[in-house]
Amino acid sequence: MNQTPNDAVHILLAIVPIVGIVMGSVVAFLYLLWHHKRTMLLIKLGQYQKPNFDLQSFALLTGLLLTSIGLVLSIVFLFIEGFSYSLLGGLIPLSIGIGLILYYVIRRGDGAP
């Protein structure tokens, strides 16, 4: 019952991720193309409305999430590995989250809409 896989199995295992990546890229490209054509048609018809995006709320929410995730990851990596390069896996999202929260605080202080 101890059989070694033949070359066909190795080839199939190498091709499956490549086909998945190519098909995913095709789907993403077709979506972007469809969205672009739809936007151009709406502009021609005069019915295009600029999407409403609240940057301050996005910065606050993303900042809070990244800060909390980064803090937890930093503590876990500190206890598991000590001071090593794996600690960067928590410090990077922590610093990005703190930066986004600072952006929110500074922007809110300016009285920006």
Short mmCIF file of N, CA and C in Angstrom, two decimals:
data_model
loop_
_atom_site.label_atom_id
_atom_site.label_comp_id
_atom_site.label_asym_id
_atom_site.label_seq_id
_atom_site.Cartn_x
_atom_site.Cartn_y
_atom_site.Cartn_z
N MET A 1 0.80 -1.20 0.00
CA MET A 1 0.00 0.00 0.00
C MET A 1 0.85 1.27 0.00
N ASN A 2 2.13 1.14 0.12
CA ASN A 2 3.02 2.30 0.10
C ASN A 2 3.36 2.64 -1.34
N GLN A 3 2.57 3.50 -1.95
CA GLN A 3 2.82 3.87 -3.34
C GLN A 3 3.28 5.31 -3.39
N THR A 4 4.19 5.57 -4.30
CA THR A 4 4.64 6.94 -4.51
C THR A 4 3.82 7.55 -5.63
N PRO A 5 3.45 8.81 -5.49
CA PRO A 5 2.65 9.44 -6.55
C PRO A 5 3.48 9.59 -7.82
N ASN A 6 2.81 9.40 -8.94
CA ASN A 6 3.53 9.50 -10.21
C ASN A 6 3.63 10.97 -10.65
N ASP A 7 4.24 11.16 -11.80
CA ASP A 7 4.49 12.52 -12.27
C ASP A 7 3.22 13.28 -12.61
N ALA A 8 2.17 12.59 -13.01
CA ALA A 8 0.91 13.27 -13.36
C ALA A 8 0.32 13.98 -12.15
N VAL A 9 0.44 13.37 -10.99
CA VAL A 9 -0.08 13.99 -9.77
C VAL A 9 0.68 15.28 -9.47
N HIS A 10 1.98 15.25 -9.62
CA HIS A 10 2.80 16.44 -9.37
C HIS A 10 2.46 17.56 -10.35
N ILE A 11 2.23 17.19 -11.60
CA ILE A 11 1.88 18.20 -12.61
C ILE A 11 0.52 18.82 -12.29
N LEU A 12 -0.44 17.99 -11.92
CA LEU A 12 -1.77 18.51 -11.58
C LEU A 12 -1.71 19.42 -10.36
N LEU A 13 -0.93 19.02 -9.36
CA LEU A 13 -0.81 19.86 -8.17
C LEU A 13 -0.12 21.19 -8.47
N ALA A 14 0.71 21.23 -9.47
CA ALA A 14 1.36 22.48 -9.84
C ALA A 14 0.46 23.35 -10.71
N ILE A 15 -0.41 22.73 -11.49
CA ILE A 15 -1.26 23.49 -12.42
C ILE A 15 -2.48 24.09 -11.73
N VAL A 16 -3.03 23.42 -10.73
CA VAL A 16 -4.26 23.88 -10.09
C VAL A 16 -4.14 25.30 -9.54
N PRO A 17 -3.12 25.67 -8.77
CA PRO A 17 -3.05 27.06 -8.29
C PRO A 17 -2.84 28.06 -9.42
N ILE A 18 -2.10 27.67 -10.44
CA ILE A 18 -1.88 28.58 -11.57
C ILE A 18 -3.20 28.88 -12.27
N VAL A 19 -4.00 27.84 -12.51
CA VAL A 19 -5.30 28.03 -13.16
C VAL A 19 -6.21 28.88 -12.27
N GLY A 20 -6.18 28.67 -10.98
CA GLY A 20 -6.99 29.47 -10.06
C GLY A 20 -6.62 30.94 -10.09
N ILE A 21 -5.33 31.23 -10.11
CA ILE A 21 -4.88 32.62 -10.16
C ILE A 21 -5.27 33.26 -11.48
N VAL A 22 -5.09 32.54 -12.58
CA VAL A 22 -5.44 33.09 -13.89
C VAL A 22 -6.94 33.35 -13.97
N MET A 23 -7.76 32.41 -13.54
CA MET A 23 -9.21 32.60 -13.60
C MET A 23 -9.66 33.74 -12.69
N GLY A 24 -9.07 33.85 -11.51
CA GLY A 24 -9.39 34.97 -10.63
C GLY A 24 -9.02 36.30 -11.24
N SER A 25 -7.89 36.35 -11.92
CA SER A 25 -7.48 37.58 -12.60
C SER A 25 -8.43 37.94 -13.73
N VAL A 26 -8.90 36.95 -14.46
CA VAL A 26 -9.85 37.20 -15.55
C VAL A 26 -11.16 37.75 -14.99
N VAL A 27 -11.65 37.16 -13.91
CA VAL A 27 -12.89 37.64 -13.30
C VAL A 27 -12.73 39.07 -12.80
N ALA A 28 -11.61 39.38 -12.15
CA ALA A 28 -11.37 40.74 -11.66
C ALA A 28 -11.29 41.72 -12.82
N PHE A 29 -10.61 41.34 -13.90
CA PHE A 29 -10.50 42.22 -15.07
C PHE A 29 -11.87 42.49 -15.68
N LEU A 30 -12.67 41.44 -15.84
CA LEU A 30 -14.00 41.62 -16.44
C LEU A 30 -14.90 42.48 -15.56
N TYR A 31 -14.79 42.33 -14.24
CA TYR A 31 -15.57 43.18 -13.34
C TYR A 31 -15.16 44.64 -13.49
N LEU A 32 -13.86 44.92 -13.52
CA LEU A 32 -13.39 46.30 -13.67
C LEU A 32 -13.80 46.88 -15.02
N LEU A 33 -13.74 46.08 -16.07
CA LEU A 33 -14.15 46.54 -17.39
C LEU A 33 -15.65 46.85 -17.41
N TRP A 34 -16.46 45.97 -16.84
CA TRP A 34 -17.91 46.19 -16.78
C TRP A 34 -18.23 47.44 -15.98
N HIS A 35 -17.58 47.62 -14.84
CA HIS A 35 -17.83 48.80 -14.00
C HIS A 35 -17.44 50.08 -14.73
N HIS A 36 -16.34 50.06 -15.45
CA HIS A 36 -15.90 51.23 -16.20
C HIS A 36 -16.90 51.58 -17.30
N LYS A 37 -17.35 50.57 -18.04
CA LYS A 37 -18.32 50.83 -19.12
C LYS A 37 -19.64 51.34 -18.55
N ARG A 38 -20.06 50.81 -17.43
CA ARG A 38 -21.30 51.27 -16.79
C ARG A 38 -21.16 52.72 -16.35
N THR A 39 -20.03 53.07 -15.76
CA THR A 39 -19.81 54.44 -15.32
C THR A 39 -19.78 55.39 -16.51
N MET A 40 -19.11 55.01 -17.59
CA MET A 40 -19.05 55.87 -18.77
C MET A 40 -20.45 56.08 -19.37
N LEU A 41 -21.28 55.03 -19.38
CA LEU A 41 -22.64 55.16 -19.90
C LEU A 41 -23.47 56.09 -19.02
N LEU A 42 -23.33 55.96 -17.71
CA LEU A 42 -24.07 56.85 -16.81
C LEU A 42 -23.63 58.29 -16.98
N ILE A 43 -22.34 58.53 -17.22
CA ILE A 43 -21.86 59.89 -17.45
C ILE A 43 -22.45 60.44 -18.75
N LYS A 44 -22.48 59.63 -19.80
CA LYS A 44 -23.05 60.08 -21.07
C LYS A 44 -24.52 60.42 -20.93
N LEU A 45 -25.25 59.64 -20.14
CA LEU A 45 -26.68 59.88 -19.96
C LEU A 45 -26.96 60.99 -18.95
N GLY A 46 -25.93 61.46 -18.26
CA GLY A 46 -26.11 62.51 -17.26
C GLY A 46 -26.73 62.03 -15.97
N GLN A 47 -26.64 60.75 -15.68
CA GLN A 47 -27.24 60.18 -14.48
C GLN A 47 -26.19 59.74 -13.45
N TYR A 48 -24.95 60.07 -13.69
CA TYR A 48 -23.88 59.62 -12.78
C TYR A 48 -23.91 60.44 -11.50
N GLN A 49 -23.88 59.76 -10.38
CA GLN A 49 -23.79 60.42 -9.08
C GLN A 49 -22.53 59.94 -8.40
N LYS A 50 -21.74 60.88 -7.93
CA LYS A 50 -20.49 60.53 -7.27
C LYS A 50 -20.80 59.73 -6.00
N PRO A 51 -20.12 58.60 -5.81
CA PRO A 51 -20.39 57.80 -4.62
C PRO A 51 -20.03 58.57 -3.35
N ASN A 52 -20.86 58.40 -2.34
CA ASN A 52 -20.66 59.08 -1.07
C ASN A 52 -19.73 58.24 -0.19
N PHE A 53 -18.60 58.81 0.23
CA PHE A 53 -17.64 58.08 1.04
C PHE A 53 -17.20 58.96 2.19
N ASP A 54 -17.43 58.51 3.41
CA ASP A 54 -17.07 59.26 4.60
C ASP A 54 -15.68 58.82 5.06
N LEU A 55 -14.68 59.61 4.70
CA LEU A 55 -13.29 59.26 5.00
C LEU A 55 -13.01 59.26 6.49
N GLN A 56 -13.63 60.18 7.22
CA GLN A 56 -13.37 60.24 8.66
C GLN A 56 -13.88 58.99 9.38
N SER A 57 -15.08 58.56 9.07
CA SER A 57 -15.61 57.35 9.71
C SER A 57 -14.79 56.13 9.32
N PHE A 58 -14.38 56.07 8.05
CA PHE A 58 -13.55 54.96 7.59
C PHE A 58 -12.21 54.94 8.32
N ALA A 59 -11.59 56.12 8.48
CA ALA A 59 -10.30 56.20 9.17
C ALA A 59 -10.44 55.79 10.63
N LEU A 60 -11.52 56.22 11.28
CA LEU A 60 -11.72 55.86 12.68
C LEU A 60 -11.96 54.36 12.84
N LEU A 61 -12.86 53.80 12.05
CA LEU A 61 -13.16 52.38 12.15
C LEU A 61 -11.94 51.52 11.84
N THR A 62 -11.26 51.83 10.74
CA THR A 62 -10.08 51.05 10.36
C THR A 62 -8.97 51.23 11.39
N GLY A 63 -8.80 52.44 11.89
CA GLY A 63 -7.78 52.69 12.90
C GLY A 63 -8.03 51.92 14.18
N LEU A 64 -9.28 51.90 14.63
CA LEU A 64 -9.60 51.14 15.85
C LEU A 64 -9.38 49.65 15.65
N LEU A 65 -9.82 49.13 14.50
CA LEU A 65 -9.63 47.70 14.23
C LEU A 65 -8.15 47.32 14.15
N LEU A 66 -7.38 48.11 13.38
CA LEU A 66 -5.96 47.79 13.23
C LEU A 66 -5.20 47.95 14.54
N THR A 67 -5.56 48.97 15.33
CA THR A 67 -4.89 49.16 16.61
C THR A 67 -5.16 48.00 17.55
N SER A 68 -6.41 47.58 17.64
CA SER A 68 -6.72 46.48 18.55
C SER A 68 -6.11 45.16 18.08
N ILE A 69 -6.17 44.89 16.78
CA ILE A 69 -5.56 43.66 16.24
C ILE A 69 -4.05 43.70 16.43
N GLY A 70 -3.43 44.84 16.13
CA GLY A 70 -1.99 44.97 16.28
C GLY A 70 -1.53 44.83 17.72
N LEU A 71 -2.32 45.38 18.65
CA LEU A 71 -1.97 45.28 20.07
C LEU A 71 -2.02 43.82 20.53
N VAL A 72 -3.08 43.13 20.16
CA VAL A 72 -3.21 41.72 20.55
C VAL A 72 -2.10 40.88 19.92
N LEU A 73 -1.84 41.08 18.62
CA LEU A 73 -0.77 40.31 17.97
C LEU A 73 0.60 40.62 18.58
N SER A 74 0.84 41.87 18.91
CA SER A 74 2.13 42.23 19.53
C SER A 74 2.30 41.54 20.87
N ILE A 75 1.25 41.52 21.67
CA ILE A 75 1.34 40.87 22.98
C ILE A 75 1.56 39.36 22.82
N VAL A 76 0.81 38.75 21.91
CA VAL A 76 0.95 37.30 21.70
C VAL A 76 2.35 36.96 21.20
N PHE A 77 2.83 37.70 20.19
CA PHE A 77 4.17 37.42 19.66
C PHE A 77 5.25 37.71 20.69
N LEU A 78 5.03 38.69 21.55
CA LEU A 78 6.01 39.00 22.58
C LEU A 78 6.12 37.85 23.58
N PHE A 79 4.98 37.28 23.96
CA PHE A 79 5.00 36.16 24.91
C PHE A 79 5.54 34.88 24.27
N ILE A 80 5.22 34.65 23.00
CA ILE A 80 5.64 33.41 22.35
C ILE A 80 7.11 33.45 21.95
N GLU A 81 7.51 34.50 21.24
CA GLU A 81 8.84 34.56 20.65
C GLU A 81 9.80 35.50 21.38
N GLY A 82 9.29 36.39 22.20
CA GLY A 82 10.14 37.42 22.79
C GLY A 82 10.39 38.52 21.77
N PHE A 83 11.46 39.26 21.97
CA PHE A 83 11.79 40.34 21.03
C PHE A 83 12.48 39.73 19.81
N SER A 84 11.72 39.56 18.74
CA SER A 84 12.26 39.02 17.49
C SER A 84 11.54 39.67 16.33
N TYR A 85 11.89 39.23 15.12
CA TYR A 85 11.28 39.82 13.93
C TYR A 85 9.79 39.50 13.83
N SER A 86 9.34 38.44 14.46
CA SER A 86 7.91 38.12 14.40
C SER A 86 7.07 39.17 15.11
N LEU A 87 7.67 39.93 16.00
CA LEU A 87 6.96 41.00 16.70
C LEU A 87 6.48 42.08 15.72
N LEU A 88 7.16 42.20 14.58
CA LEU A 88 6.73 43.17 13.57
C LEU A 88 5.34 42.84 13.02
N GLY A 89 4.95 41.58 13.07
CA GLY A 89 3.62 41.18 12.63
C GLY A 89 2.51 41.84 13.44
N GLY A 90 2.81 42.29 14.62
CA GLY A 90 1.84 43.02 15.44
C GLY A 90 2.11 44.50 15.47
N LEU A 91 3.39 44.88 15.40
CA LEU A 91 3.72 46.31 15.49
C LEU A 91 3.33 47.08 14.24
N ILE A 92 3.37 46.44 13.08
CA ILE A 92 3.01 47.13 11.83
C ILE A 92 1.53 47.51 11.82
N PRO A 93 0.58 46.58 12.07
CA PRO A 93 -0.82 47.03 12.11
C PRO A 93 -1.10 47.98 13.27
N LEU A 94 -0.38 47.81 14.37
CA LEU A 94 -0.56 48.72 15.50
C LEU A 94 -0.18 50.15 15.13
N SER A 95 0.95 50.32 14.47
CA SER A 95 1.38 51.67 14.11
C SER A 95 0.50 52.27 13.01
N ILE A 96 0.03 51.46 12.07
CA ILE A 96 -0.88 51.97 11.04
C ILE A 96 -2.19 52.39 11.68
N GLY A 97 -2.70 51.60 12.61
CA GLY A 97 -3.94 51.95 13.30
C GLY A 97 -3.81 53.22 14.11
N ILE A 98 -2.70 53.39 14.80
CA ILE A 98 -2.48 54.62 15.57
C ILE A 98 -2.41 55.81 14.63
N GLY A 99 -1.76 55.63 13.48
CA GLY A 99 -1.69 56.71 12.50
C GLY A 99 -3.06 57.10 11.98
N LEU A 100 -3.92 56.12 11.71
CA LEU A 100 -5.27 56.43 11.24
C LEU A 100 -6.11 57.12 12.31
N ILE A 101 -5.94 56.72 13.56
CA ILE A 101 -6.67 57.39 14.64
C ILE A 101 -6.17 58.82 14.80
N LEU A 102 -4.86 59.03 14.69
CA LEU A 102 -4.32 60.40 14.74
C LEU A 102 -4.85 61.24 13.59
N TYR A 103 -4.95 60.65 12.40
CA TYR A 103 -5.53 61.37 11.26
C TYR A 103 -6.97 61.79 11.58
N TYR A 104 -7.74 60.89 12.17
CA TYR A 104 -9.12 61.21 12.52
C TYR A 104 -9.17 62.36 13.53
N VAL A 105 -8.32 62.30 14.55
CA VAL A 105 -8.33 63.34 15.59
C VAL A 105 -7.91 64.68 15.01
N ILE A 106 -6.87 64.70 14.20
CA ILE A 106 -6.40 65.96 13.60
C ILE A 106 -7.45 66.51 12.65
N ARG A 107 -8.02 65.66 11.83
CA ARG A 107 -9.02 66.11 10.85
C ARG A 107 -10.28 66.61 11.55
N ARG A 108 -10.67 65.97 12.63
CA ARG A 108 -11.86 66.40 13.37
C ARG A 108 -11.61 67.74 14.03
N GLY A 109 -10.38 67.97 14.49
CA GLY A 109 -10.02 69.24 15.11
C GLY A 109 -10.03 70.41 14.13
N ASP A 110 -9.83 70.13 12.83
CA ASP A 110 -9.85 71.18 11.81
C ASP A 110 -11.26 71.64 11.51
N GLY A 111 -12.25 70.90 11.93
CA GLY A 111 -13.63 71.23 11.61
C GLY A 111 -14.01 70.84 10.20
N ALA A 112 -13.30 69.89 9.64
CA ALA A 112 -13.59 69.44 8.27
C ALA A 112 -14.90 68.66 8.27
N PRO A 113 -15.63 68.71 7.17
CA PRO A 113 -16.91 68.00 7.11
C PRO A 113 -16.74 66.50 7.13
#
